[in-house]
Coordinates of C-alpha atoms in Angstrom, one line a residue:
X4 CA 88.7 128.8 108.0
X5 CA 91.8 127.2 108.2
X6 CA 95.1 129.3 109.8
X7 CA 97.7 130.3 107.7
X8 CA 100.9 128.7 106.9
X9 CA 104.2 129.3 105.1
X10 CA 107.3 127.1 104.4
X11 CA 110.4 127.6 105.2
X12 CA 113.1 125.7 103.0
X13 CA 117.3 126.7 104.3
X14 CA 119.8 127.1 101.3
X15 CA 122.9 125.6 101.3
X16 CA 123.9 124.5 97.9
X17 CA 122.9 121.9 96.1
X18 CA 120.5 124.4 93.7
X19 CA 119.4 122.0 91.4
X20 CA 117.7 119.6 94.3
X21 CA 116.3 123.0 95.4
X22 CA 114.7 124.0 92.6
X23 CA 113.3 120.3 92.1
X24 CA 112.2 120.6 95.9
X25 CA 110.2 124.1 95.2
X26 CA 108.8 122.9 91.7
X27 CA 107.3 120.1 93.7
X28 CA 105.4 122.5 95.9
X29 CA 104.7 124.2 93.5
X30 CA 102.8 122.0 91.3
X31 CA 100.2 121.3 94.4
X32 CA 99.9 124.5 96.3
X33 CA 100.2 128.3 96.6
X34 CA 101.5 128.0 99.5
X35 CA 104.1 130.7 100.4
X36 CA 107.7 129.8 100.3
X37 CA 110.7 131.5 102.3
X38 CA 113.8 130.4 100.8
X39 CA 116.8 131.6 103.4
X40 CA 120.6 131.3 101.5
X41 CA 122.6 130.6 104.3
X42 CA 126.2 132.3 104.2
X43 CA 127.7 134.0 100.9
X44 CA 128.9 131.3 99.1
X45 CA 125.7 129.6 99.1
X46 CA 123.7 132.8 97.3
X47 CA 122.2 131.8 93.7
X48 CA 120.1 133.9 91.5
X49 CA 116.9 135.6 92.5
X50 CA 115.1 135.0 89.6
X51 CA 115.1 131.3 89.8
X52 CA 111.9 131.3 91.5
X53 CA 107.9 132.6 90.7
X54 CA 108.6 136.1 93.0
X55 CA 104.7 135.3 93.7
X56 CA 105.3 132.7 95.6
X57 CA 108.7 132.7 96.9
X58 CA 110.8 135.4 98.8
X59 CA 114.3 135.1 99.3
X60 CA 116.9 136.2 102.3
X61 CA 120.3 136.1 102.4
X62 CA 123.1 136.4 104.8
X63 CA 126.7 136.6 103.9
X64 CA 127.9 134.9 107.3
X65 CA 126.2 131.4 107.6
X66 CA 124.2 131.0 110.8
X67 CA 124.1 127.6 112.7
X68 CA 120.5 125.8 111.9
X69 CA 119.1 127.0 115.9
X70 CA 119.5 130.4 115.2
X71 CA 117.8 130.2 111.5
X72 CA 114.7 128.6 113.1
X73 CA 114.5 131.3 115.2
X74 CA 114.5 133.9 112.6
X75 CA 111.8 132.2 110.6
X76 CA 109.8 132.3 113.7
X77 CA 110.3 135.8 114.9
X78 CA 110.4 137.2 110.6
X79 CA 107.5 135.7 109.8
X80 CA 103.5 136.3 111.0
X81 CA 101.3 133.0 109.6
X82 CA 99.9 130.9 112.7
X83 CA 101.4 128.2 111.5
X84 CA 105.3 127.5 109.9
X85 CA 106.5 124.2 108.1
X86 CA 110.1 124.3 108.6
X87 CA 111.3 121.5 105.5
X88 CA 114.3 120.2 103.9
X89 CA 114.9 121.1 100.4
X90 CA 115.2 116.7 100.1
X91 CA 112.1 116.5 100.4
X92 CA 109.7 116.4 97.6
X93 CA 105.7 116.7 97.4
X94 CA 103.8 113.9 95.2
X95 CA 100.8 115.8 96.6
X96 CA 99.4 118.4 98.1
X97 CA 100.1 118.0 102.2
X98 CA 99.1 120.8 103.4
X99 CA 95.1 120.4 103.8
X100 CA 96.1 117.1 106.3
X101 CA 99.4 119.0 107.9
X102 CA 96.6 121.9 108.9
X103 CA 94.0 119.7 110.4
X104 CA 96.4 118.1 112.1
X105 CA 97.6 121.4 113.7
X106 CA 93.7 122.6 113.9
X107 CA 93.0 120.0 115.6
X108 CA 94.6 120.5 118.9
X109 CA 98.4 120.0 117.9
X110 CA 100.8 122.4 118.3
X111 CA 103.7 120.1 115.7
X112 CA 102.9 118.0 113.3
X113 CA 105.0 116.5 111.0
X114 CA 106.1 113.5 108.3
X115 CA 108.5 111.5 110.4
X116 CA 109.2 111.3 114.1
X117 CA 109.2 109.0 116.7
X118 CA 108.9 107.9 120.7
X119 CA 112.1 108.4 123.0
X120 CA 113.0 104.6 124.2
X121 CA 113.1 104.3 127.2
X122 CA 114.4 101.2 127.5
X123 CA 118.1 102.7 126.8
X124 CA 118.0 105.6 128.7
X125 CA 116.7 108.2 126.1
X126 CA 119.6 107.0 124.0
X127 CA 117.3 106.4 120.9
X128 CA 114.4 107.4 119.2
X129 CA 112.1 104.4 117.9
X130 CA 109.5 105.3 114.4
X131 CA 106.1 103.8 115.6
X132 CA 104.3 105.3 112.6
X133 CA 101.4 107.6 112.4
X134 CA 100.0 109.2 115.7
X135 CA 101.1 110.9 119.2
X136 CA 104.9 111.3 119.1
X137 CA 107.6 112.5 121.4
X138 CA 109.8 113.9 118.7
X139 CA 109.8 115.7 114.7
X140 CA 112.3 115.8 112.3
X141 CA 113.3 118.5 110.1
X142 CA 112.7 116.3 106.6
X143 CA 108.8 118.1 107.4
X144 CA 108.0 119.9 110.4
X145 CA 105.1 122.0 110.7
X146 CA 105.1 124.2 113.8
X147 CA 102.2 126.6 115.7
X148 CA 104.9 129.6 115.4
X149 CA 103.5 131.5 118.6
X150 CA 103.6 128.1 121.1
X151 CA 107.1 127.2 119.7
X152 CA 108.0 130.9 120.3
X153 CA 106.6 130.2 123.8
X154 CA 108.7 127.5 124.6
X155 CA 111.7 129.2 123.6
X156 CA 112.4 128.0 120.3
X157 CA 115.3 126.4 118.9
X158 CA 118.3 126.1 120.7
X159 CA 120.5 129.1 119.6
X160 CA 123.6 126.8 120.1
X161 CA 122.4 123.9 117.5
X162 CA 124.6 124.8 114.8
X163 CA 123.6 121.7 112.9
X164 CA 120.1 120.1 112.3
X165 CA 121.0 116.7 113.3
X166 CA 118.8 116.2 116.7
X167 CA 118.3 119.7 117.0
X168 CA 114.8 119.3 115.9
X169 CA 114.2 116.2 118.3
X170 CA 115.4 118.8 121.1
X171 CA 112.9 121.8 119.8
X172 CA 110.4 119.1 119.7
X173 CA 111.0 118.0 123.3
X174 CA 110.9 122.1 124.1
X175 CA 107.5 122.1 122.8
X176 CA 106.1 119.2 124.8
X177 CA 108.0 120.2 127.9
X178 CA 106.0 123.2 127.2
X179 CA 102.6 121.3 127.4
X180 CA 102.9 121.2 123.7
X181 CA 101.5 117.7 121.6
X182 CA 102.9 116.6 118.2
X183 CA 101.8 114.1 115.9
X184 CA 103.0 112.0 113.0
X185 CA 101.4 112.1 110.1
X186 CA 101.0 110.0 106.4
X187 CA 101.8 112.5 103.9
X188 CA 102.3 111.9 100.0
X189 CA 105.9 112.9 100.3
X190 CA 109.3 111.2 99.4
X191 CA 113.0 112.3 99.8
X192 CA 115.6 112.6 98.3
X193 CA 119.5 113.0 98.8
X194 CA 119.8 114.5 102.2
X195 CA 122.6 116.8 101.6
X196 CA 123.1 118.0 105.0
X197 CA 123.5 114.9 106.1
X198 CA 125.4 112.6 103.4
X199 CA 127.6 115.8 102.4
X200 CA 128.0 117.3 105.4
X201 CA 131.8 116.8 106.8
X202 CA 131.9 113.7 108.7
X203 CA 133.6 114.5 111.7
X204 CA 131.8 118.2 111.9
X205 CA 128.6 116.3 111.6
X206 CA 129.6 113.7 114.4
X207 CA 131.0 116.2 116.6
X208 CA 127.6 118.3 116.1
X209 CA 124.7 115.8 116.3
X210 CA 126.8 114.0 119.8
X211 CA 126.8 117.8 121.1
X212 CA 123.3 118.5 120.2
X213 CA 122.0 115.0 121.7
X214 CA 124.5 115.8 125.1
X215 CA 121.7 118.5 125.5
X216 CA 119.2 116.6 125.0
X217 CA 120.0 114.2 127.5
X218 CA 120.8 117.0 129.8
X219 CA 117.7 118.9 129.7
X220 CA 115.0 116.0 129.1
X221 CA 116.0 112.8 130.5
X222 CA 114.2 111.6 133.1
X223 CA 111.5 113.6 132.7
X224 CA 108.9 111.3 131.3
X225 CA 105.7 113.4 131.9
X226 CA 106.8 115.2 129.3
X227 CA 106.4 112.4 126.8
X228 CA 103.4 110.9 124.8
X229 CA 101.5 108.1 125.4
X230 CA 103.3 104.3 124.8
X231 CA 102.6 102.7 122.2

């Protein structure tokens, strides 16, 4: 029997791409949903969702992105946790593959992702399709909660996604964690936190969180997956 999982979708305006986002899960699984509202002035109406299915949390002082990953993973008891961005949309049901993925000896797996280049110094990350990766991204990241627990989590000082996830992802396979990219029937949409995201708070953010990266991994290519 397959483990449990839940997903775990952040809040931060925008409802109307949310509430396309959970009616496309919604349509192809029973999945549970955890829907956080990050910070007061992103709160929206409790009913808008099937309370069968969806539980909502709210905090009126926003947390940074590190710190909301963390309380996912310490609130919530399923083996498994697919942290996702409300951009992202099912055209299917992902969540059979997502778990045999993770049943299968993964400890990440996810939709998009990539291998650390070498060849400029861990300054990039290159997208070499399906298979053994180095990093996740956030758009779909499915997580064993207890072995990211292990390996400390997400950094408590990411305040923004943007490489964040690439340096949670590194935690885990520093940790003797593997991940692997997967072909899911998924698309996305407008990445809010991204393309509406202040430009210099975004910039200062993602060079900060990438700094760590660079910091705590580089150089350290045992860690890593196979070339390809």
């Amino acid at each position: 029997m397959a483990g449990s999982i839940r997903i775990c979708l952040i809040a931060e305006g925008f409802v109307e791409d949310l509430k396309k986002c959970v009616s496309s899960i919604q349509s192809f699984t029973k999945t549970p949903v955890s829907i956080h509202a990050n910070g007061k002035s992103n709160w929206f109406e409790q009913n808008l969702f099937d309370p069968n299915q969806v539980s909502i949390s709210q905090d009126k002082n926003p947390l940074g992105w590190g710190n909301l990953i963390n309380q996912f993973l310490n609130q919530h008891t399923e083996d498994y946790l697919l942290i996702m961005d409300p951009s992202t949309i099912f055209l299917a049901d992902p969540i059979p593959n997502t778990l045999a993925a993770l049943e299968s000896g993964y400890q990440g797996a996810g939709w998009k992702g990539g291998l650390v280049n070498l060849a400029d110094d861990w300054r990039t990350t290159e997208d070499k399709g399906s298979g053994e990766v180095d990093v996740l991204f956030s758009y779909y990241l499915a997580l064993n909660r207890s072995f990211a627990l292990k390996a400390g989590g997400a950094n408590p000082s990411a305040k923004y996604y943007r490489n964040a996830d690439l340096e949670l992802s590194l935690a885990i396979r520093q940790a003797g964690g593997k991940l692997i990219q997967i072909d899911l029937p998924l698309e996305q949409g407008r990445h809010h936190g991204y393309y509406d995201a202040d430009p210099d708070y975004r910039e200062k953010n993602s060079k900060k969180n990438y700094q760590r990266i660079l910091d705590r991994f580089r150089g350290k290519n045992e860690i890593l997956a196979p070339r390809r």
